[in-house]
Amino acid sequence: MRAEVIAIGSELTSGQKLDTNSQWLSQRLGELGVDVRFHTTLADDLGQNVDVLRIARSRAQLVIVSGGLGPTQDDLTREALATMADVPLIEDEASLSALTAFFERRNRVMPPRNRVQALLPEGATPLPNRSGTAPGIWLESVGTVFAALPGVPGEMKTMFDEQLVPRLQGTERLGPVRVHRVINLFGRGESDFEAEALDLTARGREPEVGITASDATISFRITAEAADSQAALDATEPTARLIYERFGEWIVGEGDVDVVEALIQELEMHQATLAVAESCTGGMVAQRLTDHPGVSRVFLGGVVCYANQAKIDLLGLPPAVLAEHGAVSSEVAEAIAAGARDRFGATLGLGITGVAGPDGGTPEKPVGLVYLGLATRHGVEHRRLLLGADQSRPVIRSRAAKHAMNWARVVLNSEVRGHGPAVSR
Ligand code: ATP
Ligand code: MG
């Protein structure tokens, strides 16, 4: 079944709000075996709404609309559906009493305007709305099913799951179930991975494999179809195995597991603790770690040692080292990493110092030059990153933080692979 997702709202087309409903709907529809081919976003305009609905009817068998079901003048979905289907709007009694009851439960008198929310195109079925006032609408027109849902994301999701899914399953028009399995990699560029994966990403391959990049994490997305989700998942397995064999050393995890989540998992597995000394990243590592509840088991804390004096006073950086090598140097990265490990009594100490730009670069120390230091009980090491003089400050800082966390993850991970419990303090 071919589908179109339509998002209505001038706040969406003007860029004030991001259309997250279409993304969510398409993911869910994909899982249900519905092939979403079109996304249309349009402003609150009756004539254009009708046009868009007509076009959708001509090219899709299922059309999901979100937004424009409210009681205000600019909520036009009801009217547009009726015009498109060439039927009148009539008041639906069940919807009207549900609406009245909604206001009574809240001890409020229903504003007269809300009464329009009980209007439905003739022949349509209301979709009850538990969490808001506007009922959704199910309407068939010339062989195409239209489902209109409220714009408020929470209401839209509840109504989709509770009202729409059972109805769609009832139509027996759903195709095979489609699953996506996402394997995340970090440490090389998208094109480097792609060059070694041309056989996997070839068009027409079954299952299909795509590559996407987000904040320097590269993801392989395997899409497989089968009669049920377990069978579809099984169908991804041989391809996933190929990816693990070929790119194992770069893989951080699957699904929502990116570098941060993987680092936390490694720390927990080793019962190791981490402390950080952040100069150019100004606390980004600490922030990303503490986004995760419960991380205090493995993350002890950090120092934002932005000024030179802070590196000396708070982390014991010898002034002579600073004077000789400068703040952005392997020596300083190592010294602040060791300082963090020491002061916090952590298993691992991570230090980050670099030139985030846009100013401050020199031929020897260009913008994008970052030194990482990692202190373990074996001693201190450093790494030199060149993140690109043409990159923006936010990108350089973000990449530096991510590379630092990934390095700690890799070091912990390699401990499992044969060097024994060497990270214990
Ligand atoms: P209501 O009964 O609340 O008026 P509605 O169906 O008329 O519901 P809208 O008025 O279009 O919906 O939107 C309600 C809220 O939901 C607004 O805050 C709007 O920005 C948000 N919203 C609408 N459409 C989307 C969308 N596609 N993605 C994300 N948010 C959306
Ligand atoms: Mg509205």
Tab-separated table of C-alpha atoms and ligand atoms in Angstrom:
chain	number	residue	atom	x	y	z
A	1	MET	CA	0.000	0.000	0.000
A	2	ARG	CA	1.437	3.347	-1.070
A	3	ALA	CA	1.047	6.199	1.380
A	4	GLU	CA	1.423	9.941	1.650
A	5	VAL	CA	1.957	11.868	4.845
A	6	ILE	CA	0.679	15.428	4.962
A	7	ALA	CA	1.555	17.966	7.652
A	8	ILE	CA	-0.620	21.062	7.837
A	9	GLY	CA	0.372	24.260	9.565
A	10	SER	CA	1.795	27.652	8.657
A	11	GLU	CA	4.129	27.343	11.645
A	12	LEU	CA	5.684	24.366	9.848
A	13	THR	CA	6.125	25.930	6.406
A	14	SER	CA	7.437	29.169	7.908
A	15	GLY	CA	10.137	27.271	9.756
A	16	GLN	CA	8.988	28.251	13.226
A	17	LYS	CA	8.352	24.605	14.081
A	18	LEU	CA	9.905	21.446	12.816
A	19	ASP	CA	7.539	18.866	11.358
A	20	THR	CA	8.332	15.932	13.615
A	21	ASN	CA	4.955	14.285	13.064
A	22	SER	CA	5.769	13.179	9.524
A	23	GLN	CA	9.008	11.586	10.637
A	24	TRP	CA	7.327	9.672	13.422
A	25	LEU	CA	4.405	8.611	11.243
A	26	SER	CA	6.654	7.398	8.454
A	27	GLN	CA	8.720	5.303	10.808
A	28	ARG	CA	5.627	3.685	12.270
A	29	LEU	CA	4.015	3.166	8.891
A	30	GLY	CA	7.207	1.554	7.609
A	31	GLU	CA	7.140	-0.889	10.503
A	32	LEU	CA	3.590	-1.758	9.538
A	33	GLY	CA	4.606	-2.473	5.965
A	34	VAL	CA	3.213	0.708	4.482
A	35	ASP	CA	5.352	2.230	1.782
A	36	VAL	CA	5.459	5.993	2.396
A	37	ARG	CA	6.364	7.693	-0.874
A	38	PHE	CA	5.427	11.307	-0.307
A	39	HIS	CA	5.679	13.919	2.409
A	40	THR	CA	3.831	17.158	1.855
A	41	THR	CA	3.926	20.117	4.220
A	42	LEU	CA	1.635	23.041	3.596
A	43	ALA	CA	0.339	26.219	5.166
A	44	ASP	CA	-3.157	26.829	6.584
A	45	ASP	CA	-4.916	27.676	3.343
A	46	LEU	CA	-8.183	26.034	2.336
A	47	GLY	CA	-7.754	26.034	-1.429
A	48	GLN	CA	-4.238	24.678	-1.246
A	49	ASN	CA	-5.316	22.050	1.291
A	50	VAL	CA	-7.951	20.801	-1.097
A	51	ASP	CA	-5.457	20.723	-3.975
A	52	VAL	CA	-2.955	18.765	-1.949
A	53	LEU	CA	-5.572	16.259	-0.800
A	54	ARG	CA	-6.690	15.718	-4.401
A	55	ILE	CA	-3.130	15.123	-5.538
A	56	ALA	CA	-2.612	12.709	-2.668
A	57	ARG	CA	-5.775	10.831	-3.630
A	58	SER	CA	-4.441	10.406	-7.143
A	59	ARG	CA	-1.149	8.863	-6.080
A	60	ALA	CA	-1.641	7.114	-2.727
A	61	GLN	CA	-3.976	4.553	-1.246
A	62	LEU	CA	-3.442	5.814	2.283
A	63	VAL	CA	-3.122	9.464	3.273
A	64	ILE	CA	-2.344	10.482	6.837
A	65	VAL	CA	-2.891	14.132	7.657
A	66	SER	CA	-1.757	15.791	10.873
A	67	GLY	CA	-2.784	19.224	12.140
A	68	GLY	CA	-5.586	21.639	11.472
A	69	LEU	CA	-8.268	19.845	13.489
A	70	GLY	CA	-8.543	22.481	16.206
A	71	PRO	CA	-11.441	24.883	16.780
A	72	THR	CA	-9.854	28.031	15.363
A	73	GLN	CA	-10.381	29.784	12.025
A	74	ASP	CA	-7.122	28.498	10.645
A	75	ASP	CA	-7.976	24.864	11.353
A	76	LEU	CA	-9.189	23.797	7.949
A	77	THR	CA	-8.655	20.066	7.670
A	78	ARG	CA	-12.337	19.140	8.182
A	79	GLU	CA	-13.479	21.542	5.530
A	80	ALA	CA	-10.726	20.617	3.114
A	81	LEU	CA	-11.544	16.905	3.403
A	82	ALA	CA	-15.231	17.546	2.774
A	83	THR	CA	-14.502	19.728	-0.252
A	84	MET	CA	-12.040	17.220	-1.661
A	85	ALA	CA	-14.568	14.393	-1.258
A	86	ASP	CA	-17.395	16.649	-2.487
A	87	VAL	CA	-19.603	15.967	0.533
A	88	PRO	CA	-21.174	18.296	3.128
A	89	LEU	CA	-19.985	18.649	6.707
A	90	ILE	CA	-22.474	17.272	9.182
A	91	GLU	CA	-22.528	17.313	12.935
A	92	ASP	CA	-21.618	13.987	14.512
A	93	GLU	CA	-23.601	13.408	17.693
A	94	ALA	CA	-21.179	11.045	19.359
A	95	SER	CA	-18.326	13.477	18.782
A	96	LEU	CA	-20.385	16.363	20.119
A	97	SER	CA	-21.200	14.564	23.357
A	98	ALA	CA	-17.572	13.479	23.743
A	99	LEU	CA	-16.578	17.090	23.265
A	100	THR	CA	-19.103	18.336	25.826
A	101	ALA	CA	-17.987	15.679	28.274
A	102	PHE	CA	-14.343	16.694	27.785
A	103	PHE	CA	-15.123	20.221	28.960
A	104	GLU	CA	-17.372	19.046	31.783
A	105	ARG	CA	-14.583	16.858	33.172
A	106	ARG	CA	-12.456	19.984	33.341
A	107	ASN	CA	-15.252	22.026	34.874
A	108	ARG	CA	-15.323	24.381	31.946
A	109	VAL	CA	-18.082	25.600	29.677
A	110	MET	CA	-17.456	24.601	26.104
A	111	PRO	CA	-16.625	27.671	24.009
A	112	PRO	CA	-19.074	27.870	21.085
A	113	ARG	CA	-16.188	27.674	18.588
A	114	ASN	CA	-15.315	24.161	19.723
A	115	ARG	CA	-18.610	22.885	18.370
A	116	VAL	CA	-17.087	22.855	14.872
A	117	GLN	CA	-14.854	20.045	16.053
A	118	ALA	CA	-17.884	17.751	16.004
A	119	LEU	CA	-18.393	18.395	12.307
A	120	LEU	CA	-17.412	15.569	9.998
A	121	PRO	CA	-17.497	15.126	6.243
A	122	GLU	CA	-20.541	13.026	5.393
A	123	GLY	CA	-19.656	9.348	5.358
A	124	ALA	CA	-16.599	9.792	7.591
A	125	THR	CA	-15.944	7.923	10.819
A	126	PRO	CA	-14.744	9.882	13.865
A	127	LEU	CA	-11.608	8.648	15.596
A	128	PRO	CA	-12.111	9.255	19.336
A	129	ASN	CA	-9.472	11.409	21.010
A	130	ARG	CA	-8.725	10.479	24.609
A	131	SER	CA	-6.248	13.213	25.304
A	132	GLY	CA	-7.647	16.271	23.574
A	133	THR	CA	-10.755	17.813	22.114
A	134	ALA	CA	-10.514	17.254	18.377
A	135	PRO	CA	-11.623	13.846	17.171
A	136	GLY	CA	-9.689	12.416	14.265
A	137	ILE	CA	-11.329	11.604	10.959
A	138	TRP	CA	-11.357	8.430	8.866
A	139	LEU	CA	-12.680	8.996	5.373
A	140	GLU	CA	-12.586	6.922	2.218
A	141	SER	CA	-12.708	8.703	-1.099
A	142	VAL	CA	-12.338	7.059	-4.515
A	143	GLY	CA	-10.474	4.077	-3.100
A	144	THR	CA	-8.099	6.103	-0.940
A	145	VAL	CA	-8.237	6.074	2.847
A	146	PHE	CA	-7.721	9.459	4.520
A	147	ALA	CA	-6.940	9.624	8.216
A	148	ALA	CA	-6.758	13.056	9.816
A	149	LEU	CA	-5.045	13.291	13.199
A	150	PRO	CA	-4.490	16.225	15.582
A	151	GLY	CA	-1.301	18.229	15.214
A	152	VAL	CA	-0.207	18.025	18.851
A	153	PRO	CA	2.442	15.300	18.683
A	154	GLY	CA	1.357	13.491	21.852
A	155	GLU	CA	-2.299	13.328	20.779
A	156	MET	CA	-1.328	12.345	17.262
A	157	LYS	CA	0.773	9.400	18.465
A	158	THR	CA	-1.848	8.066	20.864
A	159	MET	CA	-4.525	8.283	18.219
A	160	PHE	CA	-2.351	6.621	15.611
A	161	ASP	CA	-1.544	3.662	17.838
A	162	GLU	CA	-4.970	3.247	19.408
A	163	GLN	CA	-7.313	4.155	16.578
A	164	LEU	CA	-5.527	3.908	13.304
A	165	VAL	CA	-3.369	0.817	13.601
A	166	PRO	CA	-6.291	-1.520	14.406
A	167	ARG	CA	-8.308	-0.020	11.547
A	168	LEU	CA	-5.454	-0.336	9.099
A	169	GLN	CA	-4.898	-3.917	10.105
A	170	GLY	CA	-8.617	-4.437	9.543
A	171	THR	CA	-8.374	-3.252	5.946
A	172	GLU	CA	-6.011	-6.139	5.150
A	173	ARG	CA	-4.183	-3.777	2.894
A	174	LEU	CA	-0.986	-3.821	4.870
A	175	GLY	CA	2.033	-5.340	3.222
A	176	PRO	CA	4.867	-7.290	4.773
A	177	VAL	CA	6.475	-5.897	7.907
A	178	ARG	CA	9.585	-3.838	7.345
A	179	VAL	CA	12.319	-3.476	9.941
A	180	HIS	CA	15.356	-1.250	10.025
A	181	ARG	CA	18.486	-2.317	11.808
A	182	VAL	CA	20.985	0.444	12.370
A	183	ILE	CA	24.661	-0.252	13.077
A	184	ASN	CA	26.682	2.769	14.217
A	185	LEU	CA	30.361	3.313	13.485
A	186	PHE	CA	32.770	6.031	14.504
A	187	GLY	CA	36.318	7.015	13.665
A	188	ARG	CA	36.434	7.295	9.877
A	189	GLY	CA	34.642	9.311	7.241
A	190	GLU	CA	31.499	8.242	5.463
A	191	SER	CA	33.251	7.903	2.106
A	192	ASP	CA	35.957	5.654	3.578
A	193	PHE	CA	33.336	3.232	4.826
A	194	GLU	CA	31.296	3.524	1.685
A	195	ALA	CA	34.277	2.691	-0.535
A	196	GLU	CA	34.600	-0.628	1.270
A	197	ALA	CA	30.878	-1.318	1.268
A	198	LEU	CA	29.906	-0.856	-2.363
A	199	ASP	CA	28.721	-4.457	-2.584
A	200	LEU	CA	26.436	-3.876	0.399
A	201	THR	CA	24.993	-0.564	-0.706
A	202	ALA	CA	24.434	-1.632	-4.315
A	203	ARG	CA	20.995	-0.754	-5.568
A	204	GLY	CA	18.555	-3.629	-5.592
A	205	ARG	CA	20.430	-5.633	-2.982
A	206	GLU	CA	18.311	-7.683	-0.574
A	207	PRO	CA	18.171	-6.701	2.196
A	208	GLU	CA	18.814	-3.109	1.331
A	209	VAL	CA	21.703	-1.271	3.017
A	210	GLY	CA	22.019	2.506	3.265
A	211	ILE	CA	24.676	4.714	4.831
A	212	THR	CA	23.947	7.894	6.747
A	213	ALA	CA	26.119	10.260	8.775
A	214	SER	CA	25.169	12.271	11.819
A	215	ASP	CA	27.640	14.208	13.967
A	216	ALA	CA	30.520	12.082	12.603
A	217	THR	CA	28.793	8.845	13.495
A	218	ILE	CA	28.327	6.759	10.374
A	219	SER	CA	25.399	4.359	10.324
A	220	PHE	CA	24.659	1.371	8.173
A	221	ARG	CA	20.918	0.894	7.939
A	222	ILE	CA	19.724	-2.540	6.912
A	223	THR	CA	16.116	-2.693	5.765
A	224	ALA	CA	14.431	-6.059	5.489
A	225	GLU	CA	10.871	-7.168	4.833
A	226	ALA	CA	9.072	-10.309	5.918
A	227	ALA	CA	5.697	-11.555	7.068
A	228	ASP	CA	6.405	-10.686	10.699
A	229	SER	CA	8.966	-8.580	12.516
A	230	GLN	CA	10.996	-11.511	13.841
A	231	ALA	CA	11.386	-12.962	10.361
A	232	ALA	CA	12.344	-9.518	9.051
A	233	LEU	CA	14.918	-9.132	11.810
A	234	ASP	CA	16.306	-12.579	11.014
A	235	ALA	CA	16.652	-11.515	7.405
A	236	THR	CA	19.013	-8.694	8.454
A	237	GLU	CA	21.334	-11.075	10.279
A	238	PRO	CA	23.630	-12.280	7.444
A	239	THR	CA	24.161	-8.696	6.285
A	240	ALA	CA	24.783	-7.491	9.839
A	241	ARG	CA	27.362	-10.244	10.246
A	242	LEU	CA	29.169	-9.073	7.115
A	243	ILE	CA	29.280	-5.530	8.480
A	244	TYR	CA	30.623	-6.746	11.833
A	245	GLU	CA	33.302	-8.841	10.133
A	246	ARG	CA	34.414	-6.037	7.867
A	247	PHE	CA	34.085	-3.010	10.136
A	248	GLY	CA	34.097	-4.527	13.625
A	249	GLU	CA	36.797	-2.264	15.034
A	250	TRP	CA	34.772	0.847	14.199
A	251	ILE	CA	31.391	-0.334	15.455
A	252	VAL	CA	30.150	1.403	18.581
A	253	GLY	CA	26.697	-0.143	18.813
A	254	GLU	CA	23.253	-0.530	17.282
A	255	GLY	CA	20.115	1.572	17.296
A	256	ASP	CA	20.390	4.386	19.814
A	257	VAL	CA	23.816	3.339	21.016
A	258	ASP	CA	26.310	5.976	19.919
A	259	VAL	CA	29.750	6.758	21.333
A	260	VAL	CA	28.513	8.094	24.703
A	261	GLU	CA	26.224	5.171	25.406
A	262	ALA	CA	28.912	2.707	24.336
A	263	LEU	CA	31.505	4.368	26.591
A	264	ILE	CA	29.158	4.182	29.578
A	265	GLN	CA	28.530	0.506	28.848
A	266	GLU	CA	32.275	-0.203	28.693
A	267	LEU	CA	32.930	1.670	31.936
A	268	GLU	CA	30.169	-0.263	33.652
A	269	MET	CA	31.381	-3.570	32.298
A	270	HIS	CA	34.875	-2.900	33.644
A	271	GLN	CA	33.637	-1.281	36.837
A	272	ALA	CA	35.944	1.514	35.832
A	273	THR	CA	35.539	5.206	36.571
A	274	LEU	CA	36.280	8.263	34.476
A	275	ALA	CA	37.241	11.861	35.176
A	276	VAL	CA	37.809	14.543	32.578
A	277	ALA	CA	39.845	17.721	32.141
A	278	GLU	CA	38.299	19.788	29.390
A	279	SER	CA	39.771	22.897	27.886
A	280	CYS	CA	38.468	23.540	24.369
A	281	THR	CA	35.362	21.382	24.875
A	282	GLY	CA	34.386	23.351	27.968
A	283	GLY	CA	32.465	20.542	29.643
A	284	MET	CA	30.851	18.909	26.626
A	285	VAL	CA	32.079	15.451	27.575
A	286	ALA	CA	30.765	15.900	31.094
A	287	GLN	CA	27.471	17.181	29.765
A	288	ARG	CA	26.955	14.331	27.355
A	289	LEU	CA	27.797	11.750	29.984
A	290	THR	CA	25.505	13.333	32.553
A	291	ASP	CA	22.646	13.380	30.052
A	292	HIS	CA	22.372	9.738	31.092
A	293	PRO	CA	20.771	9.034	34.459
A	294	GLY	CA	22.757	6.757	36.729
A	295	VAL	CA	26.099	7.636	35.196
A	296	SER	CA	27.519	8.643	38.600
A	297	ARG	CA	28.449	4.990	39.046
A	298	VAL	CA	31.167	5.440	36.441
A	299	PHE	CA	31.622	9.167	35.862
A	300	LEU	CA	33.188	10.977	38.792
A	301	GLY	CA	33.394	14.495	37.424
A	302	GLY	CA	35.454	16.921	35.467
A	303	VAL	CA	37.266	20.213	35.434
A	304	VAL	CA	36.638	22.876	32.822
A	305	CYS	CA	40.221	24.118	32.754
A	306	TYR	CA	39.848	26.788	30.132
A	307	ALA	CA	42.386	29.327	31.378
A	308	ASN	CA	46.020	28.332	31.736
A	309	GLN	CA	45.995	29.139	35.415
A	310	ALA	CA	43.109	26.739	35.959
A	311	LYS	CA	45.146	23.927	34.403
A	312	ILE	CA	47.966	24.732	36.832
A	313	ASP	CA	45.903	25.339	39.966
A	314	LEU	CA	43.240	22.694	39.597
A	315	LEU	CA	45.078	19.913	37.790
A	316	GLY	CA	48.690	20.327	38.825
A	317	LEU	CA	49.999	21.172	35.366
A	318	PRO	CA	53.662	22.211	35.878
A	319	PRO	CA	54.007	25.845	34.708
A	320	ALA	CA	57.275	24.903	32.998
A	321	VAL	CA	55.486	22.406	30.745
A	322	LEU	CA	52.987	25.065	29.787
A	323	ALA	CA	55.699	27.633	29.134
A	324	GLU	CA	57.729	25.251	27.009
A	325	HIS	CA	55.012	23.628	24.888
A	326	GLY	CA	51.998	25.939	24.999
A	327	ALA	CA	48.459	25.112	26.119
A	328	VAL	CA	47.653	23.175	22.947
A	329	SER	CA	50.266	20.441	23.111
A	330	SER	CA	50.562	16.735	23.704
A	331	GLU	CA	52.409	17.436	26.959
A	332	VAL	CA	49.587	19.546	28.354
A	333	ALA	CA	46.932	17.053	27.217
A	334	GLU	CA	48.786	14.290	29.037
A	335	ALA	CA	49.407	16.382	32.151
A	336	ILE	CA	45.777	17.466	32.578
A	337	ALA	CA	44.567	13.901	31.905
A	338	ALA	CA	46.883	12.627	34.620
A	339	GLY	CA	45.786	15.491	36.857
A	340	ALA	CA	42.110	14.628	36.417
A	341	ARG	CA	42.736	10.933	37.069
A	342	ASP	CA	44.669	11.806	40.180
A	343	ARG	CA	42.467	14.465	41.699
A	344	PHE	CA	39.291	12.474	41.196
A	345	GLY	CA	40.848	9.107	41.998
A	346	ALA	CA	39.455	7.684	38.771
A	347	THR	CA	40.480	4.643	36.769
A	348	LEU	CA	40.759	6.753	33.643
A	349	GLY	CA	41.567	10.409	33.166
A	350	LEU	CA	40.773	12.103	29.888
A	351	GLY	CA	42.270	15.456	28.875
A	352	ILE	CA	41.265	17.644	25.917
A	353	THR	CA	43.022	20.761	24.673
A	354	GLY	CA	42.821	22.292	21.222
A	355	VAL	CA	42.285	25.240	18.927
A	356	ALA	CA	38.517	25.455	18.362
A	357	GLY	CA	38.701	28.642	16.277
A	358	PRO	CA	37.620	30.616	14.448
A	359	ASP	CA	40.668	32.639	15.557
A	360	GLY	CA	43.844	31.618	17.286
A	361	GLY	CA	45.228	29.283	14.634
A	362	THR	CA	48.871	29.453	13.534
A	363	PRO	CA	50.730	27.498	10.838
A	364	GLU	CA	52.124	25.164	13.521
A	365	LYS	CA	48.903	24.997	15.491
A	366	PRO	CA	46.017	25.452	13.057
A	367	VAL	CA	42.355	25.706	13.944
A	368	GLY	CA	41.074	22.174	14.454
A	369	LEU	CA	44.264	20.891	16.081
A	370	VAL	CA	43.270	18.991	19.212
A	371	TYR	CA	45.349	16.941	21.605
A	372	LEU	CA	43.747	14.266	23.720
A	373	GLY	CA	45.413	12.762	26.757
A	374	LEU	CA	44.415	9.506	28.382
A	375	ALA	CA	45.752	8.476	31.766
A	376	THR	CA	45.404	4.885	32.933
A	377	ARG	CA	47.303	2.952	35.529
A	378	HIS	CA	49.794	2.082	32.791
A	379	GLY	CA	50.712	5.687	32.302
A	380	VAL	CA	49.629	8.525	30.035
A	381	GLU	CA	49.266	8.629	26.278
A	382	HIS	CA	48.207	11.278	23.835
A	383	ARG	CA	46.593	11.554	20.448
A	384	ARG	CA	46.726	14.338	17.929
A	385	LEU	CA	43.603	15.162	15.926
A	386	LEU	CA	43.330	17.457	12.940
A	387	LEU	CA	39.629	18.188	12.730
A	388	GLY	CA	39.896	20.668	9.862
A	389	ALA	CA	40.706	24.381	9.797
A	390	ASP	CA	37.592	24.977	7.714
A	391	GLN	CA	35.263	23.466	10.290
A	392	SER	CA	33.137	25.637	12.546
A	393	ARG	CA	33.831	26.037	16.230
A	394	PRO	CA	30.790	23.974	17.309
A	395	VAL	CA	31.771	21.144	14.983
A	396	ILE	CA	35.385	21.093	16.164
A	397	ARG	CA	34.351	21.103	19.809
A	398	SER	CA	31.745	18.430	19.296
A	399	ARG	CA	34.088	16.170	17.320
A	400	ALA	CA	36.858	16.628	19.874
A	401	ALA	CA	34.516	15.539	22.666
A	402	LYS	CA	33.324	12.565	20.681
A	403	HIS	CA	36.808	11.433	19.665
A	404	ALA	CA	37.946	11.682	23.265
A	405	MET	CA	35.083	9.525	24.504
A	406	ASN	CA	35.606	7.081	21.680
A	407	TRP	CA	39.286	6.698	22.504
A	408	ALA	CA	38.457	5.872	26.115
A	409	ARG	CA	35.865	3.395	24.852
A	410	VAL	CA	38.325	1.692	22.501
A	411	VAL	CA	40.975	1.407	25.198
A	412	LEU	CA	38.495	-0.162	27.613
A	413	ASN	CA	37.200	-2.431	24.900
A	414	SER	CA	40.673	-3.683	23.972
A	415	GLU	CA	41.275	-4.599	27.595
A	416	VAL	CA	38.606	-7.279	27.263
A	417	ARG	CA	40.203	-8.620	24.160
A	418	GLY	CA	43.168	-10.128	25.906
A	419	HIS	CA	45.196	-7.799	28.075
A	420	GLY	CA	43.433	-8.791	31.266
A	421	PRO	CA	41.913	-6.468	33.858
A	422	ALA	CA	44.655	-3.931	33.327
A	423	VAL	CA	42.469	-0.889	33.751
A	424	SER	CA	41.660	-1.547	37.383
A	425	ARG	CA	43.199	1.026	39.599
B	1	ATP	P1	-5.534	21.623	18.268
B	1	ATP	O1	-6.813	20.986	18.607
B	1	ATP	O2	-4.571	21.626	19.420
B	1	ATP	O3	-5.668	22.985	17.629
B	1	ATP	P2	-4.741	20.816	15.664
B	1	ATP	O4	-5.050	19.529	15.031
B	1	ATP	O5	-5.453	22.016	15.152
B	1	ATP	O6	-4.877	20.652	17.202
B	1	ATP	P3	-2.485	22.373	15.165
B	1	ATP	O7	-3.221	23.553	15.685
B	1	ATP	O8	-2.160	22.342	13.726
B	1	ATP	O9	-3.238	21.042	15.499
B	1	ATP	O10	-1.174	22.152	16.020
B	1	ATP	C1	-1.235	22.009	17.424
B	1	ATP	C2	0.162	21.989	17.990
B	1	ATP	O11	0.883	20.891	17.472
B	1	ATP	C3	0.997	23.207	17.649
B	1	ATP	O12	1.855	23.521	18.728
B	1	ATP	C4	1.784	22.760	16.474
B	1	ATP	O13	2.959	23.500	16.342
B	1	ATP	C5	2.044	21.303	16.788
B	1	ATP	N1	2.189	20.596	15.525
B	1	ATP	C6	1.286	20.583	14.523
B	1	ATP	N2	1.731	19.851	13.494
B	1	ATP	C7	2.945	19.387	13.838
B	1	ATP	C8	3.914	18.585	13.185
B	1	ATP	N3	3.708	18.098	11.960
B	1	ATP	N4	5.063	18.300	13.836
B	1	ATP	C9	5.266	18.800	15.066
B	1	ATP	N5	4.393	19.571	15.748
B	1	ATP	C10	3.243	19.870	15.145
B	2	MG	MG	-5.015	24.189	15.859
